CSV table of C-alpha atoms in Angstrom, one decimal:
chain,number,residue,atom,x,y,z
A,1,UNK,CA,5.9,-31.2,16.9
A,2,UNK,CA,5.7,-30.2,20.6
A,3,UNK,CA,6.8,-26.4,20.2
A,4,UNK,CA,9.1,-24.4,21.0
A,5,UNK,CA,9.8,-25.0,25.2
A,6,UNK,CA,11.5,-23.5,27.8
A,7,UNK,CA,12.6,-24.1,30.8
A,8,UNK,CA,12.7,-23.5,33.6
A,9,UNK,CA,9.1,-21.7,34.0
A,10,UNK,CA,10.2,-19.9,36.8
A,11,UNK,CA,13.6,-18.9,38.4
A,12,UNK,CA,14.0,-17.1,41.5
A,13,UNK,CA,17.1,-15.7,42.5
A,14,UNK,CA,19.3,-13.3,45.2
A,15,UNK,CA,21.0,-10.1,43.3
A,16,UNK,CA,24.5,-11.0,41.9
A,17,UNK,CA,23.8,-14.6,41.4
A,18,UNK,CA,24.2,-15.8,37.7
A,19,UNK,CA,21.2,-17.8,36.1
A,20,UNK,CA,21.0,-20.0,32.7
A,21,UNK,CA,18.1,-20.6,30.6
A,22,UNK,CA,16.9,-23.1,28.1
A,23,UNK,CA,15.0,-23.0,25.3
A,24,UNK,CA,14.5,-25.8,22.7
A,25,UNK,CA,13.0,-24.6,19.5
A,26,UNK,CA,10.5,-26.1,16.9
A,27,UNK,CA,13.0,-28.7,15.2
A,28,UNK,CA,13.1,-27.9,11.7
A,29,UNK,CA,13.9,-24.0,12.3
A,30,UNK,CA,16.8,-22.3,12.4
A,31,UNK,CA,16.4,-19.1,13.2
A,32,UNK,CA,15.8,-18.8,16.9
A,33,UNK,CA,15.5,-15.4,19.1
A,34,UNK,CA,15.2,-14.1,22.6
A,35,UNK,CA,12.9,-11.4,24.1
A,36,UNK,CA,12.1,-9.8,27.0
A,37,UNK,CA,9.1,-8.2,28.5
A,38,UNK,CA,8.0,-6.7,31.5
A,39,UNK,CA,4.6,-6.1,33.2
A,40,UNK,CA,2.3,-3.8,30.8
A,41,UNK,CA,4.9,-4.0,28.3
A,42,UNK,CA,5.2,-5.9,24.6
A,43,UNK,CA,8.1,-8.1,24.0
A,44,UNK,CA,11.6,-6.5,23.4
A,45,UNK,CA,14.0,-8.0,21.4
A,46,UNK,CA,16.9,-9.2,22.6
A,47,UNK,CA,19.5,-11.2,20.2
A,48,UNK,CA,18.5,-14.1,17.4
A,49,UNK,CA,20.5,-17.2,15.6
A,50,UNK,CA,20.2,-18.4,12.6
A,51,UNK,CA,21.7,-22.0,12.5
A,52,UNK,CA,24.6,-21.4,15.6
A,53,UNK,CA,25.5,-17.8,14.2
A,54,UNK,CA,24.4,-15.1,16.3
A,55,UNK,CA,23.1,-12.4,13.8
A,56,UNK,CA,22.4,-9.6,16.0
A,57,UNK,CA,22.8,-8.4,19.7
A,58,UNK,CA,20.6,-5.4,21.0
A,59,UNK,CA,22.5,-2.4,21.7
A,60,UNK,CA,20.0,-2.4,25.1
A,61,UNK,CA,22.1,-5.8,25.7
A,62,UNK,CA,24.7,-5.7,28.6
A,63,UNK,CA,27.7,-7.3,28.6
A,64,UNK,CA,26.2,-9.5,31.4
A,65,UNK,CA,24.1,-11.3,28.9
A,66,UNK,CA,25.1,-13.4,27.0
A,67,UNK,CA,23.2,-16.6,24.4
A,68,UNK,CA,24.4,-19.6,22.9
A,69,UNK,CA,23.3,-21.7,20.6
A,70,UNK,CA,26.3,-24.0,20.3
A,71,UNK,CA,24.9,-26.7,17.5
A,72,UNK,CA,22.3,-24.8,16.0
A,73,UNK,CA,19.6,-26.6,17.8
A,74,UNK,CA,18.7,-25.3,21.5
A,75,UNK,CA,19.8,-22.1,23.0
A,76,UNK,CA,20.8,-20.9,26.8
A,77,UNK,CA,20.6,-17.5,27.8
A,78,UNK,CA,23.1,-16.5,30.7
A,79,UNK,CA,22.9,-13.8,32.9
A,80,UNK,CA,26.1,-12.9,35.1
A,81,UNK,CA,25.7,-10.9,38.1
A,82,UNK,CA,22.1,-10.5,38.2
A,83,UNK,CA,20.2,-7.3,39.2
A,84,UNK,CA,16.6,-6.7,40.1
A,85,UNK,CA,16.1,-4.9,37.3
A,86,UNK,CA,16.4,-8.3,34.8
A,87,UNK,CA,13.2,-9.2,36.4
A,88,UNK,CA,11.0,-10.4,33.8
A,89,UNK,CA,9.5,-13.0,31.6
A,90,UNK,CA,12.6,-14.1,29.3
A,91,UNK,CA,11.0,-15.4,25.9
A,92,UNK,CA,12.4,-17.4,23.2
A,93,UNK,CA,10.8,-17.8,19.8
A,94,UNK,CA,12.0,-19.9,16.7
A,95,UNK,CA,11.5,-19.4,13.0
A,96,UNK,CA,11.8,-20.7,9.6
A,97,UNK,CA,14.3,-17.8,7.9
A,98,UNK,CA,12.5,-17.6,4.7
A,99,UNK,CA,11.4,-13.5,4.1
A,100,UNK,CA,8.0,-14.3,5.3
A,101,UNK,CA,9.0,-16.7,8.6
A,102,UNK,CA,6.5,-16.5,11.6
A,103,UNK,CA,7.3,-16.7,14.9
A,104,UNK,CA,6.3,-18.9,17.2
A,105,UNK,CA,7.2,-18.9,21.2
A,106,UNK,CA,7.6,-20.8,23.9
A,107,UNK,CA,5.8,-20.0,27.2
A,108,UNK,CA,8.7,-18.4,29.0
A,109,UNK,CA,10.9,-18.2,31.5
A,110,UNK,CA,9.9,-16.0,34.7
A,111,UNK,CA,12.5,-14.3,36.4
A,112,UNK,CA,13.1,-12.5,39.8
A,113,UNK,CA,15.8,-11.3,41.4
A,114,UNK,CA,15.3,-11.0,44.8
B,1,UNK,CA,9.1,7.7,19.6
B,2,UNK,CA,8.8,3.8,19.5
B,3,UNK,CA,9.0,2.1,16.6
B,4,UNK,CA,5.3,0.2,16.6
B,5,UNK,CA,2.9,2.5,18.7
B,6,UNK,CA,-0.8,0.9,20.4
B,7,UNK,CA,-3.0,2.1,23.1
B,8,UNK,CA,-2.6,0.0,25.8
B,9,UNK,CA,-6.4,0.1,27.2
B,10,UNK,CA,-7.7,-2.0,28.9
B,11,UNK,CA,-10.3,-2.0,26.8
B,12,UNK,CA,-14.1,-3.7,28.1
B,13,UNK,CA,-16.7,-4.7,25.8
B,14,UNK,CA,-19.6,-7.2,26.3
B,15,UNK,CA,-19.8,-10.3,24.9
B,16,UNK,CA,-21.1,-10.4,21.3
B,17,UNK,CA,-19.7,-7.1,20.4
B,18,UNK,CA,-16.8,-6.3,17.7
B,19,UNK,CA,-14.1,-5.3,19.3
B,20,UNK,CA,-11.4,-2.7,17.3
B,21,UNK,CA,-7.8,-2.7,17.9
B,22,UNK,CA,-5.7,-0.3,16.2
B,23,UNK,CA,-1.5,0.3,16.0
B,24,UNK,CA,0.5,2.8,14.2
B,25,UNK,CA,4.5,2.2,13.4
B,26,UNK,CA,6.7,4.5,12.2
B,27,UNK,CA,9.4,2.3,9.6
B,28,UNK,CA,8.4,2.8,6.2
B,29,UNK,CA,10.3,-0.1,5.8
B,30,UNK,CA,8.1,-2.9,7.6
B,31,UNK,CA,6.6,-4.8,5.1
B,32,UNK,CA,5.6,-7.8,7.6
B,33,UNK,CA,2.6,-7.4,10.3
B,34,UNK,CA,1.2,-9.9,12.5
B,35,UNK,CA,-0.9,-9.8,15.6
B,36,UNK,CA,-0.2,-12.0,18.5
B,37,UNK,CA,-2.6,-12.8,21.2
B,38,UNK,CA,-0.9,-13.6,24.9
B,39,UNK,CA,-3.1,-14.9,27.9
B,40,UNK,CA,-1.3,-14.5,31.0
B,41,UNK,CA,1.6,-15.8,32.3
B,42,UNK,CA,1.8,-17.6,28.8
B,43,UNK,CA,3.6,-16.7,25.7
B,44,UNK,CA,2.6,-14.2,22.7
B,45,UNK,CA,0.5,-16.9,19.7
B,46,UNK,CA,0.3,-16.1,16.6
B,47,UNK,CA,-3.7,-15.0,15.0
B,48,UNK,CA,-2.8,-13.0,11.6
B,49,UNK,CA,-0.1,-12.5,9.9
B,50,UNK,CA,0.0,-10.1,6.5
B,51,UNK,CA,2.1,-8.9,3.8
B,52,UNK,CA,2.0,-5.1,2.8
B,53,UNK,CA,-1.6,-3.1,3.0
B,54,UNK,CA,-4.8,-5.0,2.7
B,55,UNK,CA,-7.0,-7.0,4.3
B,56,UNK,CA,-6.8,-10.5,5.4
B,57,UNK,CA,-9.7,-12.4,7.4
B,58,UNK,CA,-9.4,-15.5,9.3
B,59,UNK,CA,-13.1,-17.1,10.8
B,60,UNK,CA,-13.9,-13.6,13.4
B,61,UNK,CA,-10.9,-11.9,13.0
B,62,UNK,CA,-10.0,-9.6,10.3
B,63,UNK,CA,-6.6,-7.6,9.6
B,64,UNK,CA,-6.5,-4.7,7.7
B,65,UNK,CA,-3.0,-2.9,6.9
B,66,UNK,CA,-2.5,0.8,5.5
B,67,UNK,CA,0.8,1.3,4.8
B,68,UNK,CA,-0.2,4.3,3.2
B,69,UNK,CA,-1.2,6.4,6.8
B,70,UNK,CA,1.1,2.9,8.6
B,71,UNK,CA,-1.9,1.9,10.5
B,72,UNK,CA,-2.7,-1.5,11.7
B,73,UNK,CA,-6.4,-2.6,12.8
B,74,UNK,CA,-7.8,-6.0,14.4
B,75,UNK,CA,-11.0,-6.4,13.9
B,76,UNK,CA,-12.6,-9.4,16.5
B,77,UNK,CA,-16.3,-10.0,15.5
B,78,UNK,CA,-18.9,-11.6,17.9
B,79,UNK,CA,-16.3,-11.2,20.4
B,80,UNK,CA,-16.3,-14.2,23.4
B,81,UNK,CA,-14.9,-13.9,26.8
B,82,UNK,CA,-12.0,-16.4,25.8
B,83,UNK,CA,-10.9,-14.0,23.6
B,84,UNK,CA,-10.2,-11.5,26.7
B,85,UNK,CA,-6.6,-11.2,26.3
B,86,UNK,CA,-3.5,-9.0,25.3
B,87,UNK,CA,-3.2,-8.5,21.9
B,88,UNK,CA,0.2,-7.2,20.6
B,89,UNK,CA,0.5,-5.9,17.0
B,90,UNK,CA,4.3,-6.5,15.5
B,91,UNK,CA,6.1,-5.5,12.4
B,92,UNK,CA,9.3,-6.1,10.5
B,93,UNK,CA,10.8,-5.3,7.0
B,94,UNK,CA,11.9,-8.6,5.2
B,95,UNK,CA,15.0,-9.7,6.8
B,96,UNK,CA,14.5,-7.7,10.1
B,97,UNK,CA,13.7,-8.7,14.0
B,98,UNK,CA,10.2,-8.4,14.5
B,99,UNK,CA,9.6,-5.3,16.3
B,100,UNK,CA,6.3,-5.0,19.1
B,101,UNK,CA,4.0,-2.9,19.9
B,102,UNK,CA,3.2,-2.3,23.7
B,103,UNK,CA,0.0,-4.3,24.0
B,104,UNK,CA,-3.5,-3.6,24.4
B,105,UNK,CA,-5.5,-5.8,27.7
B,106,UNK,CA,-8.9,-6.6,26.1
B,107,UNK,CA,-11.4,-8.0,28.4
B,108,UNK,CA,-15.2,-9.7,27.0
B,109,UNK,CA,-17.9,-9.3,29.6
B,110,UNK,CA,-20.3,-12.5,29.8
């Protein structure tokens, strides 16, 4: 079991560029979710899969984001158009959906937008 | 008001001493706490993870739970500078996303 691991570690990017990132999660889960988080700040939730369905969608969310998960095994996370403020650390997390599932994430993906 | 509530420090304590962290949510319907630990630039890892109110201890760290007053404690005995850190307390009701609190920066002074 290697974890859950994204990539890349580290994007930089010019305003209004799209970006796509990975994440590959723990192989036997299936519920697998996206967070972000900026400096001084905990993690905010973003959306999460269980198998390839997308269960929920933050209301925060724009319409610029958007997350796949096409065969219920890794996910990308796309961001159209970017702006500076989607700086951050983009983290994905996976899960076993039993009630009492624990989470367990990957080291990140760093993003600026220059 | 957010929904899972810590101070975020930093807090600074020397080495050897037992280091208190505390977090207060507001959904009577968690049922689910955990604390995560995050060094920088690296992602949050899980250190306790328990079910309603009560207490749960793993080697120096205990967890206590009061859903009662919905107030979460750490408790980090014979605290070491490795364990100088973030620590973020989380909560979520059974088939919920797992909601965080802000974060609070510990550092252990050698």
């Amino acid at each position: 079991d290697t974890g859950v691991s994204q990539n890349p570690r580290h994007k930089i990017t010019k305003r209004g560029q799209n970006v796509t990132f990975r994440c590959d999660p723990i192989s036997e889960h299936n519920r697998l979710y996206w967070y972000r988080q900026t400096l001084g700040q905990g993690p905010e939730f973003l959306t999460y899969f269980q198998n390839e369905a997308q269960l929920e969608k933050s209301r925060l969310l724009s319409d610029r984001f958007s997350a796949e998960r096409p065969k219920g095994s890794f996910s990308t996370l796309e961001i159209q158009r970017t702006e500076q403020g989607d700086s951050a650390m983009y983290l994905c997390a996976s899960s076993l959906s039993a009630p009492n599932e624990k989470l367990f994430f990957g080291s990140g993906t760093q993003l600026s937008v220059l | 008001q957010k929904e899972v509530e810590q101070d975020p420090g930093p807090l600074s304590v020397p080495e050897g001493a037992i280091v208190s962290l505390n977090c207060t949510y507001s959904n009577s319907a968690f049922q689910y706490f955990m604390w995560y630990r995050q060094y920088s630039r690296k992602g949050p890892e899980l250190l306790m993870y328990t079910y309603s109110s009560g207490n749960k201890e793993d080697g120096r760290f205990t967890a206590q739970v009061d859903k009662s007053s919905k107030y979460i404690s750490l408790f980090i005995r014979d605290s070491q500078p490795s364990d100088s850190a973030t620590y973020l307390c989380a909560s979520r009701d059974s088939y919920d996303k797992v909601i965080f609190g802000p974060g609070t920066s510990l550092s252990v002074i050698p």
